[in-house]
XYZ file of C-alpha atoms in Angstrom:
547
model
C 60.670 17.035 8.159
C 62.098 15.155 5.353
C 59.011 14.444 3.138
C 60.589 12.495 0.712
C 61.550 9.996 3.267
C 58.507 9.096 5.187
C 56.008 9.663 2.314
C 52.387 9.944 3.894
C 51.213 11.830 1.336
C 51.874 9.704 -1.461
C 51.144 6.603 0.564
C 47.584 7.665 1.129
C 46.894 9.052 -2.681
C 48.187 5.858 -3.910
C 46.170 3.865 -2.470
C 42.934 5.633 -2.606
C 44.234 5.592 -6.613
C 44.041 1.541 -6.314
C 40.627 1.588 -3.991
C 38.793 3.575 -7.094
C 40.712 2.529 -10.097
C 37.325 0.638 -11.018
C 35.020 4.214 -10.585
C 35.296 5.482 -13.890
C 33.489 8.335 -12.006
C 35.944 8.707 -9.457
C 39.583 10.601 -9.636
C 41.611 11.175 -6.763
C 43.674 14.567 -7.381
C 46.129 15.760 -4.933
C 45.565 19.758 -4.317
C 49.425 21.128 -4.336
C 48.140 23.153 -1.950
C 48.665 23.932 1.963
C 46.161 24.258 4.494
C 47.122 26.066 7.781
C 45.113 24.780 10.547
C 43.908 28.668 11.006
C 42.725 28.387 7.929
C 41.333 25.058 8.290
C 38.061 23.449 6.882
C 36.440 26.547 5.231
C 39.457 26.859 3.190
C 39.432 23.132 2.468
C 35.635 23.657 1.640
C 36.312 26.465 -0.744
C 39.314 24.614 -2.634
C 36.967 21.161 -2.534
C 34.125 23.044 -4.336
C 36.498 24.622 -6.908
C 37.429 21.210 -8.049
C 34.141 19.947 -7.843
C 34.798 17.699 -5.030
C 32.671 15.615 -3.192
C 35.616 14.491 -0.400
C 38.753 16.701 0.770
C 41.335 15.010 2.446
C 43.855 17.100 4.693
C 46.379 17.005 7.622
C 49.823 17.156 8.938
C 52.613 15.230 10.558
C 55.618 15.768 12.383
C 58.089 14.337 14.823
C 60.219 14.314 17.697
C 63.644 12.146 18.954
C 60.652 9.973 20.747
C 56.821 10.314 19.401
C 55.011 10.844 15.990
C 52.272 13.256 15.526
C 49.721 13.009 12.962
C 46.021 14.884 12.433
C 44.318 14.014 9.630
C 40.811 15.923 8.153
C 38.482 13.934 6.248
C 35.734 16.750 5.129
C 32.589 14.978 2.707
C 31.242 17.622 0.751
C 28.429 15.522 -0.918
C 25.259 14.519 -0.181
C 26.667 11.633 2.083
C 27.714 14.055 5.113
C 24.104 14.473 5.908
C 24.167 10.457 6.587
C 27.799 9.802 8.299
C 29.339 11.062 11.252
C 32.886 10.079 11.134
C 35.411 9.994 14.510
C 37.171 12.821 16.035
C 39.862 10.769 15.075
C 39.730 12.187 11.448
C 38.528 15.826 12.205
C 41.885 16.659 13.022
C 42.642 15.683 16.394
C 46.014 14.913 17.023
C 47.123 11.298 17.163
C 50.726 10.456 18.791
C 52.861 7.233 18.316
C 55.898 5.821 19.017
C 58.562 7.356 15.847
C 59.251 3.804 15.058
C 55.830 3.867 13.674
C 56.309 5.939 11.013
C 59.992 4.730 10.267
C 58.627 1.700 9.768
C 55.297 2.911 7.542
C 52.791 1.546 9.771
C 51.299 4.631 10.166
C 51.379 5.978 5.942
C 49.787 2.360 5.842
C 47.088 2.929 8.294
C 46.443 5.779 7.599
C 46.073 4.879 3.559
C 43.724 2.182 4.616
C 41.880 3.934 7.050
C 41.140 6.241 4.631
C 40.167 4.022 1.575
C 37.693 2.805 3.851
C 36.237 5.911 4.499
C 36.358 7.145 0.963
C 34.724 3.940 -0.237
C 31.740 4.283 2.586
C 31.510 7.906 1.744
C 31.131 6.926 -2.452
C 28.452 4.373 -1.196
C 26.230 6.485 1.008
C 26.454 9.423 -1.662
C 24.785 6.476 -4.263
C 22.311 6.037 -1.621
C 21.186 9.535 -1.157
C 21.056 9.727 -4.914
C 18.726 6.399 -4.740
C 21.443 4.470 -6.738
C 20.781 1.460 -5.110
C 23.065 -1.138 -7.510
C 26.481 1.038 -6.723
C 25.050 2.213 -3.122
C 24.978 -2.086 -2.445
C 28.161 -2.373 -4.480
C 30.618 0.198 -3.170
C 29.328 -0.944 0.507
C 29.915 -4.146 0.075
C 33.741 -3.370 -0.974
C 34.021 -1.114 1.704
C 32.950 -3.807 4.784
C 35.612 -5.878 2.853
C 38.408 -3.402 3.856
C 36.764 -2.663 7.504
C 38.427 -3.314 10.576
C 36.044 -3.090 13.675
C 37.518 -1.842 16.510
C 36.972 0.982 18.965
C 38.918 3.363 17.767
C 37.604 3.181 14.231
C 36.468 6.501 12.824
C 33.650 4.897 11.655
C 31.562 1.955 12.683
C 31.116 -0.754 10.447
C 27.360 -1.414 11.887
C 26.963 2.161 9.698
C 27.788 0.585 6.639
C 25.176 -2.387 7.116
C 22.836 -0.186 8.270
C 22.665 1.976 5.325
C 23.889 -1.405 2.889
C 20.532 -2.705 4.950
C 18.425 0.327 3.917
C 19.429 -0.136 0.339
C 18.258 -3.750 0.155
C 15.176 -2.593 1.941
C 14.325 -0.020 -0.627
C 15.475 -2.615 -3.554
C 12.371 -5.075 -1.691
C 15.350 -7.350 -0.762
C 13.817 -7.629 2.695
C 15.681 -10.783 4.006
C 18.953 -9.390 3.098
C 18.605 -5.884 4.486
C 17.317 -8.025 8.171
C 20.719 -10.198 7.259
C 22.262 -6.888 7.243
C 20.079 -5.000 10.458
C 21.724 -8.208 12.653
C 25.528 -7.565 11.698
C 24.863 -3.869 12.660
C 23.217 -4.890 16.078
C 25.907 -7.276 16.664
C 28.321 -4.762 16.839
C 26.326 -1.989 18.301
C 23.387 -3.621 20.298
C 22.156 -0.252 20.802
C 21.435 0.936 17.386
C 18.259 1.917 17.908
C 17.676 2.817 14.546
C 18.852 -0.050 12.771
C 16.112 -1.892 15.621
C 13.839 0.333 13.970
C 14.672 -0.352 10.478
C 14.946 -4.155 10.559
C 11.109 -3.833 12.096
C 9.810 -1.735 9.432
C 11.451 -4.750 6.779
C 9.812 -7.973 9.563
C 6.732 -5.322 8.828
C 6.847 -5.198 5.131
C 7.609 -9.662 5.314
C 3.839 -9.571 7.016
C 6.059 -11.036 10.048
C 4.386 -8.336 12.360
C 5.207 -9.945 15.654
C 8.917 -9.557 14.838
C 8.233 -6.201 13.521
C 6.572 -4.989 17.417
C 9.120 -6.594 18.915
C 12.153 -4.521 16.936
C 10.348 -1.164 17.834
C 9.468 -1.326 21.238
C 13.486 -2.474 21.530
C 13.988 1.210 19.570
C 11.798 2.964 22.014
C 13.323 1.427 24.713
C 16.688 3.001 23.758
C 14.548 6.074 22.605
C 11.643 6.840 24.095
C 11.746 10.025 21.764
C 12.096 8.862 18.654
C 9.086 9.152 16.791
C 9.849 6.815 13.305
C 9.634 3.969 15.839
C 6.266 4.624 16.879
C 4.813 5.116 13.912
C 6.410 2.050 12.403
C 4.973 -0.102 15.191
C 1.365 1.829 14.433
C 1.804 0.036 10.878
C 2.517 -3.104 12.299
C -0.515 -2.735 14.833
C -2.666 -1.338 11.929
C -1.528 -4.271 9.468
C -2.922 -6.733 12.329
C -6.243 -4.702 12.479
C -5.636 -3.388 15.741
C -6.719 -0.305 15.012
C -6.855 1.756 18.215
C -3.339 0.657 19.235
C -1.843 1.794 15.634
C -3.955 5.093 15.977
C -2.305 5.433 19.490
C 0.981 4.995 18.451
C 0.392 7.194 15.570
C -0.522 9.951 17.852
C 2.445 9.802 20.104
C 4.655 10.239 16.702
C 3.266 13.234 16.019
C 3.415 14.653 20.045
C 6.762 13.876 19.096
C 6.949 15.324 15.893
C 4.012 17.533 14.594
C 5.781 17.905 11.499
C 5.984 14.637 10.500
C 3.345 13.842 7.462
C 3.921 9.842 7.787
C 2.016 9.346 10.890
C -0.794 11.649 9.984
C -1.203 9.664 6.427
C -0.974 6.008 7.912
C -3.234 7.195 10.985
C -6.037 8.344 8.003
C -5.557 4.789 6.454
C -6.103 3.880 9.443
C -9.205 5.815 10.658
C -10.584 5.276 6.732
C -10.721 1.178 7.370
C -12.063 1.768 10.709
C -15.149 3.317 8.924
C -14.157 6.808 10.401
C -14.258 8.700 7.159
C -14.388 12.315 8.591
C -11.270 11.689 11.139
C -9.857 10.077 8.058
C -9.831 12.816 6.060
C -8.612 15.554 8.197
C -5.503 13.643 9.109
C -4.860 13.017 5.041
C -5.389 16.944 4.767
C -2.731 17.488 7.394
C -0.120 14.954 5.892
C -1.361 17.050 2.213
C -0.580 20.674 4.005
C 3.273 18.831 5.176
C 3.798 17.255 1.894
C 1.526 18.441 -0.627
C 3.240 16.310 -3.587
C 1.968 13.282 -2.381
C -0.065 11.579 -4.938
C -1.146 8.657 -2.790
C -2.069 10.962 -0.282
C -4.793 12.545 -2.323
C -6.231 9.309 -3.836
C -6.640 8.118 -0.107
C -8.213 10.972 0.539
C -10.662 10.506 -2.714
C -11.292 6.915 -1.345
C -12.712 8.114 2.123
C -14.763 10.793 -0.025
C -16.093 8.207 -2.019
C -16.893 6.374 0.915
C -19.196 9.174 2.154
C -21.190 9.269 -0.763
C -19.020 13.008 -1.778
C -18.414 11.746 -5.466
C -17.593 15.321 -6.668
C -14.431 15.623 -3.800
C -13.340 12.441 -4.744
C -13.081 12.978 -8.654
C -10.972 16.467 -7.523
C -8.755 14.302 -5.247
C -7.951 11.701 -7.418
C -7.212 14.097 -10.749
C -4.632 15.863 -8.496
C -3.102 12.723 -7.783
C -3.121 11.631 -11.693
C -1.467 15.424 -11.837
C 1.324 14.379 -9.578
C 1.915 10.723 -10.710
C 0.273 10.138 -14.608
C 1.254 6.514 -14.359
C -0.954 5.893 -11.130
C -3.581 2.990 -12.184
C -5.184 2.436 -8.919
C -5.763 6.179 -9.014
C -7.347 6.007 -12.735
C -9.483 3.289 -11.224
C -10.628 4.874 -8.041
C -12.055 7.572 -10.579
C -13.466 5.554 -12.636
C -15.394 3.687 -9.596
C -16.344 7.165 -8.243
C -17.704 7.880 -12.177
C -19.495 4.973 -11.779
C -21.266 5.375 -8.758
C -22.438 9.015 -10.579
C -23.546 7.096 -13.360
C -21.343 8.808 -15.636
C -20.496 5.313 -17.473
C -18.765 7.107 -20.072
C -16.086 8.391 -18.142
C -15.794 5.443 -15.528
C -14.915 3.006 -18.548
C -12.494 6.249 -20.248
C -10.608 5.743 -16.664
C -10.980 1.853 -16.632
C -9.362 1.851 -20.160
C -6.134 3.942 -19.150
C -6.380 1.903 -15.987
C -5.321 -1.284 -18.242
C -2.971 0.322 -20.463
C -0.880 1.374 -17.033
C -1.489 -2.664 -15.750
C -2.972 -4.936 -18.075
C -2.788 -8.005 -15.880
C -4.677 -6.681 -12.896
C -8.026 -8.803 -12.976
C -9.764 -6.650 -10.810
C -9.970 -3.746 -13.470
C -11.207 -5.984 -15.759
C -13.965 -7.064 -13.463
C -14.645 -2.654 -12.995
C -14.927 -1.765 -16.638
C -17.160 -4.945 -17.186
C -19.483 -3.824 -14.100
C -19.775 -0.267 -15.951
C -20.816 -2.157 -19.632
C -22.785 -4.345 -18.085
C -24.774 -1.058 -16.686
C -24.789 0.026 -19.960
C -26.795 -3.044 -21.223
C -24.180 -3.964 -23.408
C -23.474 -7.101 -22.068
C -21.381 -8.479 -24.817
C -18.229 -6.613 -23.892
C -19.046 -6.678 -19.746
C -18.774 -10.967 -20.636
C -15.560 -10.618 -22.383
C -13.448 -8.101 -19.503
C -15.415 -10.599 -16.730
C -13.991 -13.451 -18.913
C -10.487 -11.302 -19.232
C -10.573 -11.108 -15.356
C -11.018 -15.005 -14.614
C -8.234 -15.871 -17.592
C -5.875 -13.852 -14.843
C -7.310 -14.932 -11.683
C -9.383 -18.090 -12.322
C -10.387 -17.773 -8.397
C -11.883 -14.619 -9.215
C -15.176 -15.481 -7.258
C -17.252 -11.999 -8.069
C -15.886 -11.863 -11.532
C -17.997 -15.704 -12.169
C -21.100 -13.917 -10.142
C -20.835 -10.811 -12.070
C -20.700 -13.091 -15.151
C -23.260 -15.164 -14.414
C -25.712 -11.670 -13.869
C -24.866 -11.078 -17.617
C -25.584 -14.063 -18.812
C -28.918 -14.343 -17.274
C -30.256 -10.992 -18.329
C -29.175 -12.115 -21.831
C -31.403 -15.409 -20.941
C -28.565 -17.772 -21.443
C -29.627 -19.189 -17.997
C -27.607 -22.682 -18.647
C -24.337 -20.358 -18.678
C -25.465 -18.353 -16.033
C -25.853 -21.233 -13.638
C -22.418 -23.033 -14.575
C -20.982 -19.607 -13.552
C -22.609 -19.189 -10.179
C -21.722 -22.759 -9.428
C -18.356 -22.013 -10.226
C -18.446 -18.965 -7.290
C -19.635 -21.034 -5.307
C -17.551 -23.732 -5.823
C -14.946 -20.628 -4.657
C -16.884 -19.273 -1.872
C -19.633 -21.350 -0.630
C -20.077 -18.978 2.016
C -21.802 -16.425 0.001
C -25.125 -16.265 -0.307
C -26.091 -13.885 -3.195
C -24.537 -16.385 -5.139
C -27.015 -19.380 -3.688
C -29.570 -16.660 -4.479
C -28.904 -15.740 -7.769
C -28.148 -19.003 -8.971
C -31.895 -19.539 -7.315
C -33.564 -16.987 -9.521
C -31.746 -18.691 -12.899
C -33.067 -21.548 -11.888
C -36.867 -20.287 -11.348
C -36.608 -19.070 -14.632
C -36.023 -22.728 -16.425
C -38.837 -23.421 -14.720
C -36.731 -25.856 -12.365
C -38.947 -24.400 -9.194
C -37.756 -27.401 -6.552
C -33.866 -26.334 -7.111
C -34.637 -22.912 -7.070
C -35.699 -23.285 -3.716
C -32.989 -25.525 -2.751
C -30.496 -22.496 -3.499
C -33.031 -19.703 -1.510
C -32.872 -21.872 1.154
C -29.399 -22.052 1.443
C -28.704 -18.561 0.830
C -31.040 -17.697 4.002
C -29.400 -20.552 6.258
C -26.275 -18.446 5.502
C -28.082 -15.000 5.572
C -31.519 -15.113 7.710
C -32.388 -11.603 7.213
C -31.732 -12.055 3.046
C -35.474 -10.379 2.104
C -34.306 -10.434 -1.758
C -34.268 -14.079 -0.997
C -37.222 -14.497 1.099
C -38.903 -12.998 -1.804
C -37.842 -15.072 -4.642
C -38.592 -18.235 -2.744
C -42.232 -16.671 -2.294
C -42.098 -16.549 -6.018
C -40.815 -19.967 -6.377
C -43.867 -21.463 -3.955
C -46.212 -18.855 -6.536
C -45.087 -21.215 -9.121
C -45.675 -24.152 -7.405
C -49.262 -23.810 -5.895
C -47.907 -23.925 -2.509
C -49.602 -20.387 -1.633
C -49.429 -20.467 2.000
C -45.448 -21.019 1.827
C -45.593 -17.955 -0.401
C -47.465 -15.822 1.754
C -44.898 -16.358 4.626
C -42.139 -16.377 2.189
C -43.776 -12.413 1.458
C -44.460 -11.759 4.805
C -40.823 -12.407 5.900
C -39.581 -10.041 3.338
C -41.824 -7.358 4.225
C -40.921 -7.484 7.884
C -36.871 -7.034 6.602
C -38.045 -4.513 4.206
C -41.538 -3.098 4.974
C -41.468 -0.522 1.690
C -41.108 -3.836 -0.484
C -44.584 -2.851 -3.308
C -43.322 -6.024 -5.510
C -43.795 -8.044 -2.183
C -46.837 -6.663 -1.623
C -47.726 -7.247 -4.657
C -47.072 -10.896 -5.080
C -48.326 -11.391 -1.677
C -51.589 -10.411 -3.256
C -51.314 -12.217 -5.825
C -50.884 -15.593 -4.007
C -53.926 -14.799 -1.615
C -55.997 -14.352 -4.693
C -54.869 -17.406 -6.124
C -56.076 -18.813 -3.183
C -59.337 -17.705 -3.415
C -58.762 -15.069 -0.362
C -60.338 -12.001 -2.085
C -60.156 -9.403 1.111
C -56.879 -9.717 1.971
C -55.549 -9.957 -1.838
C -56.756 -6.555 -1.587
C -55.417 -5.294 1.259
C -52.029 -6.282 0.111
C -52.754 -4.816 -3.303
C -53.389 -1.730 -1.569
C -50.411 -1.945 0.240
C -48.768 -1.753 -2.636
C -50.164 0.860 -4.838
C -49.238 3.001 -1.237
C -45.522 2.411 -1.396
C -45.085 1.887 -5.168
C -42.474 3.740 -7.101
C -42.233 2.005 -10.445
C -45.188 3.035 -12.852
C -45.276 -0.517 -14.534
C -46.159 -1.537 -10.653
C -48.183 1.226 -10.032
C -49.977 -0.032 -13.403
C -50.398 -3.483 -12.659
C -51.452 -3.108 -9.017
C -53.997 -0.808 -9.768
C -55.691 -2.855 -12.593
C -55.961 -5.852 -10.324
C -57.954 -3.652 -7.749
C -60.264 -2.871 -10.215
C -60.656 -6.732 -11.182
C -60.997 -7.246 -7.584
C -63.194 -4.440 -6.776
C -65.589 -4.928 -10.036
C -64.753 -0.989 -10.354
């Protein structure tokens, strides 16, 4: 055939030249070299990785008096052939035509711009699997711009905003990858996994309705496919429906027992369902599939931490910091599981890098203030409590937590303006009626004092702490019957109470009611731990006794 006439070849290089003559990247090389279809795509393989290709483009044509012939080979040797499947259409099955066709250049023409489009898809998909989001979105977008849906296509356009979809997606752009989830179902309504992907973004909106919805349309087309299910576990899981998400969890991994997603987001899910043990085993499952997974191991640390197992906590959450350094929440889940060992020192050393990774977070602010404050230096808890409410001025617990450092350093005016202020936040709380209560008492302001305990036991009628301090309060006040059944109600929510006991003596000596001041006195010194109780309890039997 007369080459020089009908010029496919340099139709099709030409205009792949023009489609990438903005990829500085890119160069489109012709090889100068045959391939026999015996030899076919291993030796198009071999002469593409010589070059350093990531696409080799091959074929043949040929004609008779009446038809055209043409097979055309487009082989991706990068990292996008694990995401496309292109037609039959290019993997060299014959195509015949009407000689006019290619007399006329309609077919170097479609051919040239069937294969711009697929050498533009195939650039974008390989800057997806590389995580190059900008030129992934970029190179997609010019590609749809140059697609022609149609049936015979050798490659669906609803790929390209699937995968120009799962870019936005990863990018946090989640109303443009659902803009682009709804062009690929409108041309393929049964693309079950861009129904799958559009639910996981509804998921990520909070919109978990939607996000149901888009799975179980998945799984209808499906029923096997095990991404689906555990995508509509998160959605059940992020609506606190526990059981369901568990249950969908486990059919993923029926489905897939290799799969470490569903095992990790079915121990999130056992861990806020209290159900620290089951918790844990499924973490250690998704650890022996992926063991690189730093948030993996601090989840794990967090359900350890929740069982008290301090130790196994610290290990899990120092592997994590080994896998991702720059992983605050992880500093500060060791720092809190320091804490709770009393190893203040080293909770505030974790709270500190904690900041330096995210200085705006008010919530480690309000961590590293708890840990000075148990260190009596109540100075520097006031400042990170006041650090905390400078970046979230609703910070209700940061006031609180203020407000208990103030009063120990007997600035009780301060103390009160800050427990107003929680509650002014959240007047559903009751410690904060309480402690605001005890500041109070301590002006000597006995009548609002008691105003706040009784508040704090309207919201919380088993609140001993608070039964007690209003006992105190009516101590104060002479009123030494209300005090005695302020005691007694504290001792029958916490019958090991000795300061209860104590005061309950107290009042019924004060009242003149010698026997059972000593009975309760007694009752005391029985259950007492603290020595300065111990001490006092024991010197007012013998003032009682006349021993």
């Amino acid at each position: 055939m007369d080459a020089e006439k009908y010029r496919v070849t340099e139709t099709i290089l030409q205009n792949l030249q023009d489609a990438t003559k903005n990829y500085p990247t890119v160069k489109i090389l012709p090889l100068k070299q045959a391939i026999s279809q015996q030899e076919g795509k291993d030796k198009a393989r071999e002469l593409g990785k010589n070059k350093n290709a990531d696409i080799v483009i091959w074929g043949w044509y040929g004609k008779t008096q009446q038809k055209a012939a043409v097979s055309v080979n487009f082989e991706i040797l990068s990292a996008a052939k694990d995401y496309l499947d292109v037609g039959k259409q290019v993997q060299g099955k014959p195509r015949y035509m009407a000689v006019a066709a290619l007399e006329s250049f309609e077919i170097q023409v479609n051919l040239a711009e069937e294969l711009k489009y697929l050498t533009l898809v195939t650039l974008g998909v390989s800057a997806y699997a590389a995580d190059d989001w900008d030129n992934a979105i970029k190179q997609l977008t010019v590609a749809l711009s140059v697609a022609k849906p149609n049936k015979e296509a050798a490659l669906d356009p609803a790929t390209i905003y699937f995968y120009r979809g799962h870019t936005y997606d990863n990018q946090k752009e989640y109303d443009r990858a659902i803009a682009d989830y709804n062009q690929a179902l409108l041309l393929n309504p049964k693309y079950a996994e861009a129904f799958n992907n559009r639910g996981s973004a509804y998921g990520k909106k909070g919109e978990y309705e939607r996000a149901i919805a888009d799975s179980n349309q998945a799984l209808l087309l499906n029923p096997k496919y095990a991404e689906a299910f555990n995508n509509r576990g998160n959605a059940y899981s992020n609506k606190r429906e526990y059981d369901r998400a568990i249950a969908d969890y486990t059919q993923a991994l029926k489905l897939n027992p290799k799969y470490a997603a569903p095992f990790y987001n079915r121990g999130l899910t056992y861990g806020n369902k209290g159900e620290y043990d089951r918790a844990i085993a499924d973490y250690t499952q998704a650890l022996l599939l992926n063991p690189k997974d730093a948030e993996a191991f601090n989840n794990r640390g967090i359900a350890y931490s929740n069982k008290g197992e301090y130790d196994r906590a610290i290990a899990d959450y120092t592997q994590a910091l080994l896998l991702n350094p720059k992983y605050a929440e992880a500093f500060n889940n060791r720092g809190n599981a320091y804490y709770y060992k009393k190893e203040y020192d080293r909770a505030i050393a974790d709270y500190n890098q904690t900041l330096l990774l995210n200085p705006k977070d008010a919530e480690f602010f309000n961590n590293r203030g708890i840990a000075y404050y148990d260190k009596k230096e109540y100075d520097r808890a006031i400042a990170d409590y006041t650090q905390a409410l400078l970046l979230n001025p609703k910070y209700a617990e940061a006031f609180n937590k203020r407000g208990i450092a103030y009063y120990d350093k007997k600035e009780y005016n301060r103390a009160i303006a800050d427990y107003t202020q929680a509650l002014l936040l959240n007047p559903k709380y009751a410690e904060f009626f309480n402690n605001r209560g005890i500041a109070y008492g301590n002006k000597k302001e006995y009548d609002r004092a008691i105003a706040d305990f009784n508040q704090a036991l309207l919201l919380n009628p088993k609140y001993a702490e608070a039964f007690y301090n209003r006992g105190i309060a009516y101590n104060y006040k002479k009123e030494y019957d209300r005090a005695i059944a302020d005691f007694n109600q504290a001792l029958l929510l916490n019958p090991k109470d000795a300061d209860a006991f104590y005061n309950r003596g107290l009042a019924y000596e004060l009242k003149g009611d010698k026997v059972k001041a000593i009975e309760s006195y007694r009752q005391a010194l029985a259950v007492a731990q603290d020595p300065q109780v111990k001490e006092l309890t024991q010197r007012k039997l013998k003032e009682l006794e006349g021993k």
